[in-house]
Short mmCIF file of C-alpha atoms in Angstrom, two decimals:
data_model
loop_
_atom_site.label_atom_id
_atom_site.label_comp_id
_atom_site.label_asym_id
_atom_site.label_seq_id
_atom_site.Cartn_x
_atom_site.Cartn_y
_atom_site.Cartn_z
CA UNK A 1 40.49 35.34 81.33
CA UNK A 2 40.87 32.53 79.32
CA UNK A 3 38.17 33.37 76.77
CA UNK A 4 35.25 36.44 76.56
CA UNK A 5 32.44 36.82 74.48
CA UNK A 6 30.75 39.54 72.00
CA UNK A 7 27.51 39.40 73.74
CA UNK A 8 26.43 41.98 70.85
CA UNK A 9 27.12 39.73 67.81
CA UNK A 10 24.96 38.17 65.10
CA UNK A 11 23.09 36.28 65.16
CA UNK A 12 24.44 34.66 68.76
CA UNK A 13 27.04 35.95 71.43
CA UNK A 14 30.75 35.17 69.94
CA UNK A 15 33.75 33.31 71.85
CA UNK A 16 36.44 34.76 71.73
CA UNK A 17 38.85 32.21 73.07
CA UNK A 18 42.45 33.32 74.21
CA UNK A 19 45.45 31.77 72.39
CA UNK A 20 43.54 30.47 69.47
CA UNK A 21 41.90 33.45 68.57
CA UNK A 22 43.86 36.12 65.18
CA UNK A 23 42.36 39.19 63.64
CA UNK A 24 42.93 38.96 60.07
CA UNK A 25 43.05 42.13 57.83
CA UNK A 26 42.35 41.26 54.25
CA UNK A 27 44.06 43.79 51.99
CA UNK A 28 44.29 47.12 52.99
CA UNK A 29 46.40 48.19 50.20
CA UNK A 30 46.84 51.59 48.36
CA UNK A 31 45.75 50.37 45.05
CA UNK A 32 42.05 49.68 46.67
CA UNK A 33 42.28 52.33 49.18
CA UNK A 34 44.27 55.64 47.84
CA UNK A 35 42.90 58.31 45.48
CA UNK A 36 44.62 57.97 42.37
CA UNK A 37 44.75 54.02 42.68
CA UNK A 38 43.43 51.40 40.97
CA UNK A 39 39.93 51.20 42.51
CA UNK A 40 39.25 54.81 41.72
CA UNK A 41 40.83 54.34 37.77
CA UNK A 42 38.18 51.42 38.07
CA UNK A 43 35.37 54.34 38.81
CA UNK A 44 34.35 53.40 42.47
CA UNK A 45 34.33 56.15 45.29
CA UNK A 46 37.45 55.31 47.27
CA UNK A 47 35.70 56.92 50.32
CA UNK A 48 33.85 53.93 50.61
CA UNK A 49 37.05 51.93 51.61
CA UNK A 50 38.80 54.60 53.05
CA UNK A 51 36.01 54.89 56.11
CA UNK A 52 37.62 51.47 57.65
CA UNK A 53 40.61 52.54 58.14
CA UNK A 54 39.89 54.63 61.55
CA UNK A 55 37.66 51.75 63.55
CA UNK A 56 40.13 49.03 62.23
CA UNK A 57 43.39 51.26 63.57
CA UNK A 58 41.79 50.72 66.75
CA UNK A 59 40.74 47.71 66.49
CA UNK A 60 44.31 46.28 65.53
CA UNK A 61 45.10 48.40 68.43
CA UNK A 62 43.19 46.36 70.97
CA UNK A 63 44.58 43.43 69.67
CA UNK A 64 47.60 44.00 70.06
CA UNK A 65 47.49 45.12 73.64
CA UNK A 66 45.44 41.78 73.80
CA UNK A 67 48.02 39.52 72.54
CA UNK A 68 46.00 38.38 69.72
CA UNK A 69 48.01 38.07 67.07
CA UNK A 70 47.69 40.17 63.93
CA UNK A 71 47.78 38.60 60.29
CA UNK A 72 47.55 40.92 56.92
CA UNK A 73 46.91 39.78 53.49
CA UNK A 74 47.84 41.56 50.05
CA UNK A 75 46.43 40.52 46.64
CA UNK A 76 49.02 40.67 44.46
CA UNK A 77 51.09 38.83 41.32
CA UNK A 78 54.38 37.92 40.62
CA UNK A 79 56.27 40.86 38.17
CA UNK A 80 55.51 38.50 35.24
CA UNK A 81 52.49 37.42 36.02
CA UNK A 82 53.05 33.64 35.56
CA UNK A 83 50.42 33.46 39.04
CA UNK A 84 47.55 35.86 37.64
CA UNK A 85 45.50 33.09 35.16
CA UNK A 86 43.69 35.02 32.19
CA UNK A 87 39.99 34.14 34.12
CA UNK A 88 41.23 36.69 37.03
CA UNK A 89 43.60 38.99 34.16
CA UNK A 90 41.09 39.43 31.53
CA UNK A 91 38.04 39.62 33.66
CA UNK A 92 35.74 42.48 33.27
CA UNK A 93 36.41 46.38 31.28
CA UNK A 94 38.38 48.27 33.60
CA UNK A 95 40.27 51.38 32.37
CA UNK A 96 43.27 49.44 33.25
CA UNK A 97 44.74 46.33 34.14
CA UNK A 98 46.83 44.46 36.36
CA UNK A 99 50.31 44.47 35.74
CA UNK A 100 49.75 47.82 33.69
CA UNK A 101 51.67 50.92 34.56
CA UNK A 102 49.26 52.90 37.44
CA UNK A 103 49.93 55.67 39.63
CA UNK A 104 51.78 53.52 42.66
CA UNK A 105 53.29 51.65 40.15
CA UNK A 106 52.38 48.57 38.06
CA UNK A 107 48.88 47.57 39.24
CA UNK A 108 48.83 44.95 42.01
CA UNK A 109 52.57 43.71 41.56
CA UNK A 110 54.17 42.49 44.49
CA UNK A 111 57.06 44.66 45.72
CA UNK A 112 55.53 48.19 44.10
CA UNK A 113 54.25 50.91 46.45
CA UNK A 114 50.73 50.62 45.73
CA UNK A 115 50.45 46.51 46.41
CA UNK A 116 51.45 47.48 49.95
CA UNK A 117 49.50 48.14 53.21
CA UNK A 118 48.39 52.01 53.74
CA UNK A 119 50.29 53.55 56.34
CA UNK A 120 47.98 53.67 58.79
CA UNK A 121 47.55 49.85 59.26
CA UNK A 122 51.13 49.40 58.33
CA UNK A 123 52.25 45.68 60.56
CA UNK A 124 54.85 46.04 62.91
CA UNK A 125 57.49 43.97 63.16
CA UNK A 126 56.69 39.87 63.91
CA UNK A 127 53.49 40.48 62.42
CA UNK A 128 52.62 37.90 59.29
CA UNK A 129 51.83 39.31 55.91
CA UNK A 130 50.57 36.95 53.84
CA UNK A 131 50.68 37.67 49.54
CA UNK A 132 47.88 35.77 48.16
CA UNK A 133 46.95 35.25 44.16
CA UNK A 134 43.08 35.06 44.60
CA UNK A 135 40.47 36.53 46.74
CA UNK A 136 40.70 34.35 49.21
CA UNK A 137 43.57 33.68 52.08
CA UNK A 138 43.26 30.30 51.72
CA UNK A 139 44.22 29.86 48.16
CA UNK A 140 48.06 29.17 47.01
CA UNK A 141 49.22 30.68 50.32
CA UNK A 142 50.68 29.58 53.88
CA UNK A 143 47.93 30.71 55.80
CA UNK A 144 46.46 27.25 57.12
CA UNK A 145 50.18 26.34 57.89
CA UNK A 146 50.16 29.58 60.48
CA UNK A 147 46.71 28.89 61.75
CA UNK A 148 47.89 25.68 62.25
CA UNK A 149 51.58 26.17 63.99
CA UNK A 150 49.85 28.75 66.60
CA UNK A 151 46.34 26.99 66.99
CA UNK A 152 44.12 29.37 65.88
CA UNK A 153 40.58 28.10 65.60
CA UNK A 154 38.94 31.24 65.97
CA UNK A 155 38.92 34.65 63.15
CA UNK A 156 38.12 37.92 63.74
CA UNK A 157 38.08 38.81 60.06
CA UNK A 158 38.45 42.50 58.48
CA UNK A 159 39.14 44.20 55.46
CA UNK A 160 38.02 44.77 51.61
CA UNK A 161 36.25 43.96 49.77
CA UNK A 162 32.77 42.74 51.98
CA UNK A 163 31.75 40.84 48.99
CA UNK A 164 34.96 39.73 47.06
CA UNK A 165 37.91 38.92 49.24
CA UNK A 166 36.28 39.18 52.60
CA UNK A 167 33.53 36.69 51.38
CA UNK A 168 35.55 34.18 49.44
CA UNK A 169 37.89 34.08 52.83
CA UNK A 170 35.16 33.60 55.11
CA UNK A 171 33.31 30.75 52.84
CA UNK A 172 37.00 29.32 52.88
CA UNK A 173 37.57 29.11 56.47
CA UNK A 174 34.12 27.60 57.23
CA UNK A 175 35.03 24.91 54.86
CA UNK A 176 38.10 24.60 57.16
CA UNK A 177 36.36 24.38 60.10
CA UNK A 178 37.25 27.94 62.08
CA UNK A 179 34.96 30.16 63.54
CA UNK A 180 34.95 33.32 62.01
CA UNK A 181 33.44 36.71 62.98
CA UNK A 182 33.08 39.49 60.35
CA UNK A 183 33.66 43.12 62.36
CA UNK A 184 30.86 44.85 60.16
CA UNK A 185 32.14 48.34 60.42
CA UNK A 186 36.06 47.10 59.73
CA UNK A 187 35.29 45.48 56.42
CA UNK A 188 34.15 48.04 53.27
CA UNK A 189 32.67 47.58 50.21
CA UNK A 190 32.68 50.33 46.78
CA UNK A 191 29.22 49.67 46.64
CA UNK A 192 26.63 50.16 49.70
CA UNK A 193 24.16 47.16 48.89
CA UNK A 194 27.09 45.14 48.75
CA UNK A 195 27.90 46.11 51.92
CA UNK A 196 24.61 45.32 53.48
CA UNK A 197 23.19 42.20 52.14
CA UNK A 198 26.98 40.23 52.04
CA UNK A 199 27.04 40.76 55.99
CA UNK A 200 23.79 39.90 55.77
CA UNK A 201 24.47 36.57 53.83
CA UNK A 202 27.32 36.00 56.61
CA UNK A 203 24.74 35.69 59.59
CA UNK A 204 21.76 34.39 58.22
CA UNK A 205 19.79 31.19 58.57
CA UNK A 206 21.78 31.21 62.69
CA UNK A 207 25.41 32.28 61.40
CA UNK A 208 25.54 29.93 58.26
CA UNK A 209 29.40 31.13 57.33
CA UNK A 210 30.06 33.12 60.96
CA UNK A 211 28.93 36.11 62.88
CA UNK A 212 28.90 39.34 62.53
CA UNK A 213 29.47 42.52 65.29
CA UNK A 214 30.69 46.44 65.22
CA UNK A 215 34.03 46.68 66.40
CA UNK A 216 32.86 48.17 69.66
CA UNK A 217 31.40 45.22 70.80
CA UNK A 218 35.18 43.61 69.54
CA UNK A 219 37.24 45.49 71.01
CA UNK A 220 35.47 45.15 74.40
CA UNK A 221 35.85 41.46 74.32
CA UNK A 222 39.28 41.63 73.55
CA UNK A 223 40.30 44.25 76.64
CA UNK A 224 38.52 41.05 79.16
CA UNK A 225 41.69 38.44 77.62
CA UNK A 226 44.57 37.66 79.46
CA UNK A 227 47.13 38.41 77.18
CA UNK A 228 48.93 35.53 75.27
CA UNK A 229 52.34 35.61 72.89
CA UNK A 230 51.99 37.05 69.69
CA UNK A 231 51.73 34.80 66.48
CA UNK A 232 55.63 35.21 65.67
CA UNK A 233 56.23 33.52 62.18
CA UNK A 234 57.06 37.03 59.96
CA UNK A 235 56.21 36.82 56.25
CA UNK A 236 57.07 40.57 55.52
#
């Protein structure tokens, strides 16, 4: 089939066209995710993230099988932090820092165990991982070149946080011009308001940055493609 729908999303039914269609997973990483990490020094309830990581398993799952290709993010810095600017550095009172010492190593630095992907989502191999500075995927990163080389107009866009990183990506790509669907119950946010009203925002006034659908709906879609090759550029 050379494109299905999510007859279940909001606010309209979704295309999901084959070939031009990714699932992105924004930042699944054990500093945000993993007792101990940074998001629990920060006092959040790590729970809150941690409940994604089951429906998004399978949703990367059915992707896979689908031939839609898989692309993961990390927010992360260079070791001396010459790509963190004091706005994003200094921001806010946490208990600690990035760049300080943390318990996965120095707090979202590229190349320590905690800036990496949990094991459960871990990419295989061919799979892009993309390191971004900011919240957004967009931002001082090669993601529009990979959209770009494998014709991807279409997102099916996970992750943490709903209101931060998720967000900020989503505004970004509508700006760009892709179609973007938010699976509600593969993104998380600390805080359950947050949750609510940013997939809200997402959908309302008829899908004003994209749609949004549980990953049920998704993943049923998905199984109706006819399988296409796998984005191959590898940024592990």
């Amino acid at each position: 089939m050379s494109e299905s729908y999510v007859s279940g999303a909001s606010p309209t039914p979704f295309t999901v066209p084959a070939g031009k269609t990714a699932l992105l997973v924004i930042d699944m990483q054990r500093d945000f995710l993993l007792p101990g990490g940074f998001g629990e020094s920060l006092g959040n309830d790590v729970n809150m993230l941690r409940s994604v990581i089951e429906p998004l398993a399978a949703l990367i799952a059915a992707a896979r099988e689908s031939g839609v290709p898989v692309i993961h993010t990390r927010e992360g810095h260079l070791p001396d932090l010459s790509d963190c600017p004091p706005a994003k550095l200094n921001r806010g009172m946490p208990s600690q820092r990035i760049g300080d010492p943390g318990e996965f190593g120095r707090i979202l630095i590229r190349g320590e165990y905690g800036h990496d992907i949990v094991d459960e989502l871990a990419p295989i191999d061919g799979e892009t991982v993309i390191d971004k500075p900011g919240k957004g995927a967009f931002y001082a990163t090669e993601l529009t070149e990979v959209l770009e080389d494998a014709g991807i107009t279409t997102l099916l866009v996970t992750g943490v946080t709903t209101e931060v990183c998720v967000h900020t990506t989503v505004r970004e790509a509508n700006d760009r011009g892709y179609e973007c669907l938010v699976v509600s119950d593969c993104v998380g946010s600390y805080f359950p308001e947050f949750q609510r009203v940013g997939l809200d925002m997402i959908a309302a006034q008829g899908g004003i940055f994209g749609w949004t659908s549980p990953s049920d709906d998704v993943i049923d879609a998905l199984r109706e493609l006819t399988p296409s090759p796998a984005l191959h550029t590898n940024r592990i």
